Coordinates of C-alpha atoms in Angstrom, one line a residue:
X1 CA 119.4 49.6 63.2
X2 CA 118.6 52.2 65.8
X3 CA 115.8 51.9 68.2
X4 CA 114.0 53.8 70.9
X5 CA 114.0 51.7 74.3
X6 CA 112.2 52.6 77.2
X7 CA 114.1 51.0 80.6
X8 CA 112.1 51.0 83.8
X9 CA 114.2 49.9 86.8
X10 CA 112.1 49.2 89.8
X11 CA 113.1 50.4 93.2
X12 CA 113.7 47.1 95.2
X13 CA 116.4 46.6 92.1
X14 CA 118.2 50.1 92.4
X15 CA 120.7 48.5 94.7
X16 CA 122.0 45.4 93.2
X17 CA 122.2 47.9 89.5
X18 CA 125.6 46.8 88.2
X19 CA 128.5 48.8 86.6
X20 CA 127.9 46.6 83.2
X21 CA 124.4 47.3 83.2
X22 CA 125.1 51.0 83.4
X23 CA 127.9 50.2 80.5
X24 CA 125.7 48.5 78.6
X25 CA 123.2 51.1 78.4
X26 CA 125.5 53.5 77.4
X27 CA 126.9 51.3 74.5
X28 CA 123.9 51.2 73.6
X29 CA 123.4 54.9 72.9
X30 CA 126.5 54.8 71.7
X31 CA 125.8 52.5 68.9
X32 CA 122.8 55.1 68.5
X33 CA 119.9 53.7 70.4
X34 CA 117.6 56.0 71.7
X35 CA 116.9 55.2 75.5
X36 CA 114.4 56.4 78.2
X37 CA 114.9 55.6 81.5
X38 CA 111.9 55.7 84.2
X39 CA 112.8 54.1 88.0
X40 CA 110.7 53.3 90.7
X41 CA 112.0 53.8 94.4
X42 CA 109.7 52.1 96.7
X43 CA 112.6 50.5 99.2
X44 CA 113.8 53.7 99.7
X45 CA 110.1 55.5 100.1
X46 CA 109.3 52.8 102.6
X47 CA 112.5 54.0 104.6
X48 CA 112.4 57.6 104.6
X49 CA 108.4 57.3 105.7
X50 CA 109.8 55.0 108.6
X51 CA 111.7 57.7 110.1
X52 CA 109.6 60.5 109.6
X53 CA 106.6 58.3 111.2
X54 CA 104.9 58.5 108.3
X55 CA 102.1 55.7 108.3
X56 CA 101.4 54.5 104.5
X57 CA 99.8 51.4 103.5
X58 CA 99.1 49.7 100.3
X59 CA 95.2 49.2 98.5
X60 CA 95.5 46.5 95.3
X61 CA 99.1 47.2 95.1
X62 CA 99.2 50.6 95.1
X63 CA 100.9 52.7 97.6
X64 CA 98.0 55.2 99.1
X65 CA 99.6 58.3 98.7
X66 CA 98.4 61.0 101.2
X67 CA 100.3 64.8 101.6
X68 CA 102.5 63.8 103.8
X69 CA 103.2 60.9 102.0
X70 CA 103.7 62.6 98.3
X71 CA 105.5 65.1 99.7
X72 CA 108.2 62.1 100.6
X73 CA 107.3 60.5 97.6
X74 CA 108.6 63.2 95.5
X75 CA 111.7 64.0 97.9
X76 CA 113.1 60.6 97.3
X77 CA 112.2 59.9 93.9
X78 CA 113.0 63.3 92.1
X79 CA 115.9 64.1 94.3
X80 CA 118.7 61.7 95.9
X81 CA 117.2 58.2 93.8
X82 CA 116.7 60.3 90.8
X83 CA 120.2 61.9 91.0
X84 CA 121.8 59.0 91.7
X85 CA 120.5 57.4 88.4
X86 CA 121.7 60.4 86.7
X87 CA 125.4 60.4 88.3
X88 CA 125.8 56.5 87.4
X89 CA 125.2 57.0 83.6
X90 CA 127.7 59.7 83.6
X91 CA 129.8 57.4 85.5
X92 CA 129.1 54.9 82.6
X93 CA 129.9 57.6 79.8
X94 CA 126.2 58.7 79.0
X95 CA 124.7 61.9 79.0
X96 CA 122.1 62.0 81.2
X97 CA 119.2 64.9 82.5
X98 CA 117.2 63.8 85.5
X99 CA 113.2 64.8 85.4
X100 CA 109.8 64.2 87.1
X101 CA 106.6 63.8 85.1
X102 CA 106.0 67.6 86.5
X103 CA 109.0 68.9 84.0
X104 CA 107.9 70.3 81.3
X105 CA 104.6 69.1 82.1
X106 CA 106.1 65.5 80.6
X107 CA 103.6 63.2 82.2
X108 CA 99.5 65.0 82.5
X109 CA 98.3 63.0 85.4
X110 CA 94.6 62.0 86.7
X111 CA 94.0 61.0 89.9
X112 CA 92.9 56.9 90.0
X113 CA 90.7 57.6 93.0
X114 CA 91.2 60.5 95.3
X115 CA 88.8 59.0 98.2
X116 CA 90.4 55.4 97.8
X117 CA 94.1 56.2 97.0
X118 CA 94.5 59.5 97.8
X119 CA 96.9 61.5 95.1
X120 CA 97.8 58.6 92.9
X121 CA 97.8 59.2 89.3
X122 CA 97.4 57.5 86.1
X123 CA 98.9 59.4 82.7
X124 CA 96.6 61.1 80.4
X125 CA 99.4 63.1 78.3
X126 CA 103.1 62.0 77.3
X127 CA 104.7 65.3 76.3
X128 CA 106.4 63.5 73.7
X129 CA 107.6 66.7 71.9
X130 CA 110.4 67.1 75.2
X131 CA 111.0 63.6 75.2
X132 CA 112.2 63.3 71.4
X133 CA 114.1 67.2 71.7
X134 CA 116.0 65.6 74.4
X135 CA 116.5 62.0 72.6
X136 CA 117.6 64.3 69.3
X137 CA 120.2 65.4 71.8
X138 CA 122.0 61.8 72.6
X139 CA 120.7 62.9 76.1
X140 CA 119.2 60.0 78.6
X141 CA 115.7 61.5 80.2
X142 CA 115.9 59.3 83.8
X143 CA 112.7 60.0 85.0
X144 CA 111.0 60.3 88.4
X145 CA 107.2 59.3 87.7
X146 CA 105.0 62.2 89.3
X147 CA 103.1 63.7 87.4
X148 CA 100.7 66.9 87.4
X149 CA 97.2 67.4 86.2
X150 CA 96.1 71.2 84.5
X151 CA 95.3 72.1 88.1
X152 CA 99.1 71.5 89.1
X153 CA 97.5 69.0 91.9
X154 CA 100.7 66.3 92.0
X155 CA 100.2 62.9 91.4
X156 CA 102.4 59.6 92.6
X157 CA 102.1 57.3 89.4
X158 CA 103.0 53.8 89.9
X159 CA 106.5 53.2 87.6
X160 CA 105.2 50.5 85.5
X161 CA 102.1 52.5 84.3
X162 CA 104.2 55.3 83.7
X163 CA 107.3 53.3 81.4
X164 CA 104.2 51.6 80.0
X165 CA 102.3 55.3 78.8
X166 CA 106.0 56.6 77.5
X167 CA 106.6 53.5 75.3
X168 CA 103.0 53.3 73.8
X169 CA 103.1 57.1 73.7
X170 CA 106.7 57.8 72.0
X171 CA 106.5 54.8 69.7
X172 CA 108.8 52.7 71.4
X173 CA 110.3 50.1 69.6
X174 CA 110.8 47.8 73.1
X175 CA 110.1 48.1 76.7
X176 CA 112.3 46.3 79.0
X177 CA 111.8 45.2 82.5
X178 CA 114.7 45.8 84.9
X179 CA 114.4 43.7 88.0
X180 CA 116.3 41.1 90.5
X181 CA 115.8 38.2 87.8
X182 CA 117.2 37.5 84.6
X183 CA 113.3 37.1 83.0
X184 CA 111.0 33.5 83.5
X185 CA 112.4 30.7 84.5
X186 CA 111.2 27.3 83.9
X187 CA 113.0 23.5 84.6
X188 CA 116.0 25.5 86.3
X189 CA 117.2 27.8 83.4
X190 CA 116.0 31.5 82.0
X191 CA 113.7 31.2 78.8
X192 CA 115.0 33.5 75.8
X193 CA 111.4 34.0 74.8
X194 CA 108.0 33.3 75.6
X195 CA 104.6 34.2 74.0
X196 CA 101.3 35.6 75.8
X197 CA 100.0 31.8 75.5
X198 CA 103.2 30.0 77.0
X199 CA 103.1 33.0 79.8
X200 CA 99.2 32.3 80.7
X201 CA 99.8 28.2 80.8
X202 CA 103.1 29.0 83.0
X203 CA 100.8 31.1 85.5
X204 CA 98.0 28.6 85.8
X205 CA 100.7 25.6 86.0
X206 CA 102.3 27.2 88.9
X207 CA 105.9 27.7 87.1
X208 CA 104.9 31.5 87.5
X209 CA 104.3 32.5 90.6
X210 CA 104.4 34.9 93.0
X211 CA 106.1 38.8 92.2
X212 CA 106.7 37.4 89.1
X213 CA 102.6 37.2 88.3
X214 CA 102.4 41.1 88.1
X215 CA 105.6 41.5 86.0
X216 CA 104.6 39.3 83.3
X217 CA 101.0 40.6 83.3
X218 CA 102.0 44.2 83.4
X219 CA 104.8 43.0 80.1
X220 CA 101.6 41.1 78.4
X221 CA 99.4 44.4 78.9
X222 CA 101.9 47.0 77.4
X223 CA 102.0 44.5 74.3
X224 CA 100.9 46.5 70.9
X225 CA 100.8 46.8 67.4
X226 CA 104.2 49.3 67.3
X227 CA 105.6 47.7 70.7
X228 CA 106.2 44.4 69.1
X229 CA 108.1 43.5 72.3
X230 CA 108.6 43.5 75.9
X231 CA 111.9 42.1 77.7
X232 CA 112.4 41.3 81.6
X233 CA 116.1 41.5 82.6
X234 CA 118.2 41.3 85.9
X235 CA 120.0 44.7 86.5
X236 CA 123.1 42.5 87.2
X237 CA 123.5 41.8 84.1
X238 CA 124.2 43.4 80.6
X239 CA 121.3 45.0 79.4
X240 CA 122.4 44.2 75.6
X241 CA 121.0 42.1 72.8
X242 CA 119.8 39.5 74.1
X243 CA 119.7 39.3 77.9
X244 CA 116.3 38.1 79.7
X245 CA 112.9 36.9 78.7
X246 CA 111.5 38.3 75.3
X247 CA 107.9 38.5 75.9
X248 CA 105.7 38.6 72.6
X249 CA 102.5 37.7 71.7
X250 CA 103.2 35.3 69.3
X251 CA 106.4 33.7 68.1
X252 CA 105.7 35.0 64.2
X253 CA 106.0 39.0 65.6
X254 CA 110.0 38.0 66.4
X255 CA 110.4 37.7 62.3
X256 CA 108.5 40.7 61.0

């Protein structure tokens, strides 16, 4: 049975992405999946600021994005790292069309809080209209996540807010995770699932800790009657069937 997937592959993962993941994505549109892939870019962000001496800093995780600084945002993100996403799925055998959120006008942004965090954005609007035209297609959207509001003011959206507001948006079936892990581990090996409880008793136990805190939370938090499931992979790996950590809120959604 078919599904629509939305990928999100995090920026500090771009570099260790594997052939077989790329080939794995592809079977899976091949086998007629429907996928969306948004990336992140931060790594490469935080280099290209360095040598433009371009001074950014961080306020609760968020990257305060000034002119200067969205301006580079949007250089890295919706050209070479964009691009490059674009080129290794045709590599792999799967149509691909690079976009930003400002495309089409796919993502309507609002800014979080201009004096605080300067232009970043959450999503108001999913033009899900492009999205599905494209999918109809057996095209990939790879997507860079700026957005615009109806002033055309560009926003920087944080990656994970943005795969989050496609999958609710589109009616994704899953949302998976793509990062330097192969999902939660616990006693030395990968769990195949876990629930909401299990994931809160893991956090307050200590057996989930550090970057892995926000992941899981930000998995929990995308969790919804039509996105039944959210799964946290290693982009080392296959992407298929069963890789990672299955995150659902209970173990009886798995058999409905």
């Amino acid at each position: 049975m078919s599904q629509t997937i939305v990928v999100k592959v995090g920026g500090s993962t771009l570099a260790s992405l594997s052939r077989s993941f790329f080939a794995s994505l592809a079977r899976c549109k091949q086998d007629g999946d429907r996928i969306v892939l948004v990336h992140g870019g931060g790594p490469d962000i935080d280099a290209v600021l360095a040598s433009l001496q371009i001074k950014s800093e961080f306020v609760n995780g968020l990257r305060k994005t000034t002119k200067p600084v969205l301006e580079t945002v949007e250089m890295v993100l919706c050209g070479r790292v964009n691009k490059e996403l674009v080129t290794q799925l045709y590599e792999a055998g799967a149509e691909a069309i690079g976009l930003s959120g400002c495309d089409g006008h796919l993502l309507t942004a609002e800014p979080q809080s201009l004096e605080e965090l300067g232009f970043v954005g959450d999503v108001k609007r999913v033009n899900t209209s492009l999205l599905q035209s494209l999918l109809a297609q057996g095209v990939i959207p790879v997507i860079a996540p700026v957005g615009m509001d109806e002033a055309f003011v560009h926003y920087n959206i944080n990656a994970d807010t943005a795969a989050a507001a496609i999958a609710s948006q589109l009616g994704a079936d899953e949302l998976v995770f793509v990062t330097d892990v192969n999902g939660i581990q616990r006693d030395g090996e990968y769990l195949p699932l876990a629930t909401t409880a299990s994931i809160e008793a893991m956090i307050a136990d200590g057996t989930i800790y550090g970057g892995m805190i926000p992941k899981v939370q930000g998995a929990m938090r995308c969790l919804t009657e039509q996105l039944k499931q959210v799964r946290i992979v290693s982009g080392a790996e296959s992407f298929e069937a069963e890789a990672g950590t299955k995150i659902v809120a209970t173990e009886q959604v798995i058999n409905q």
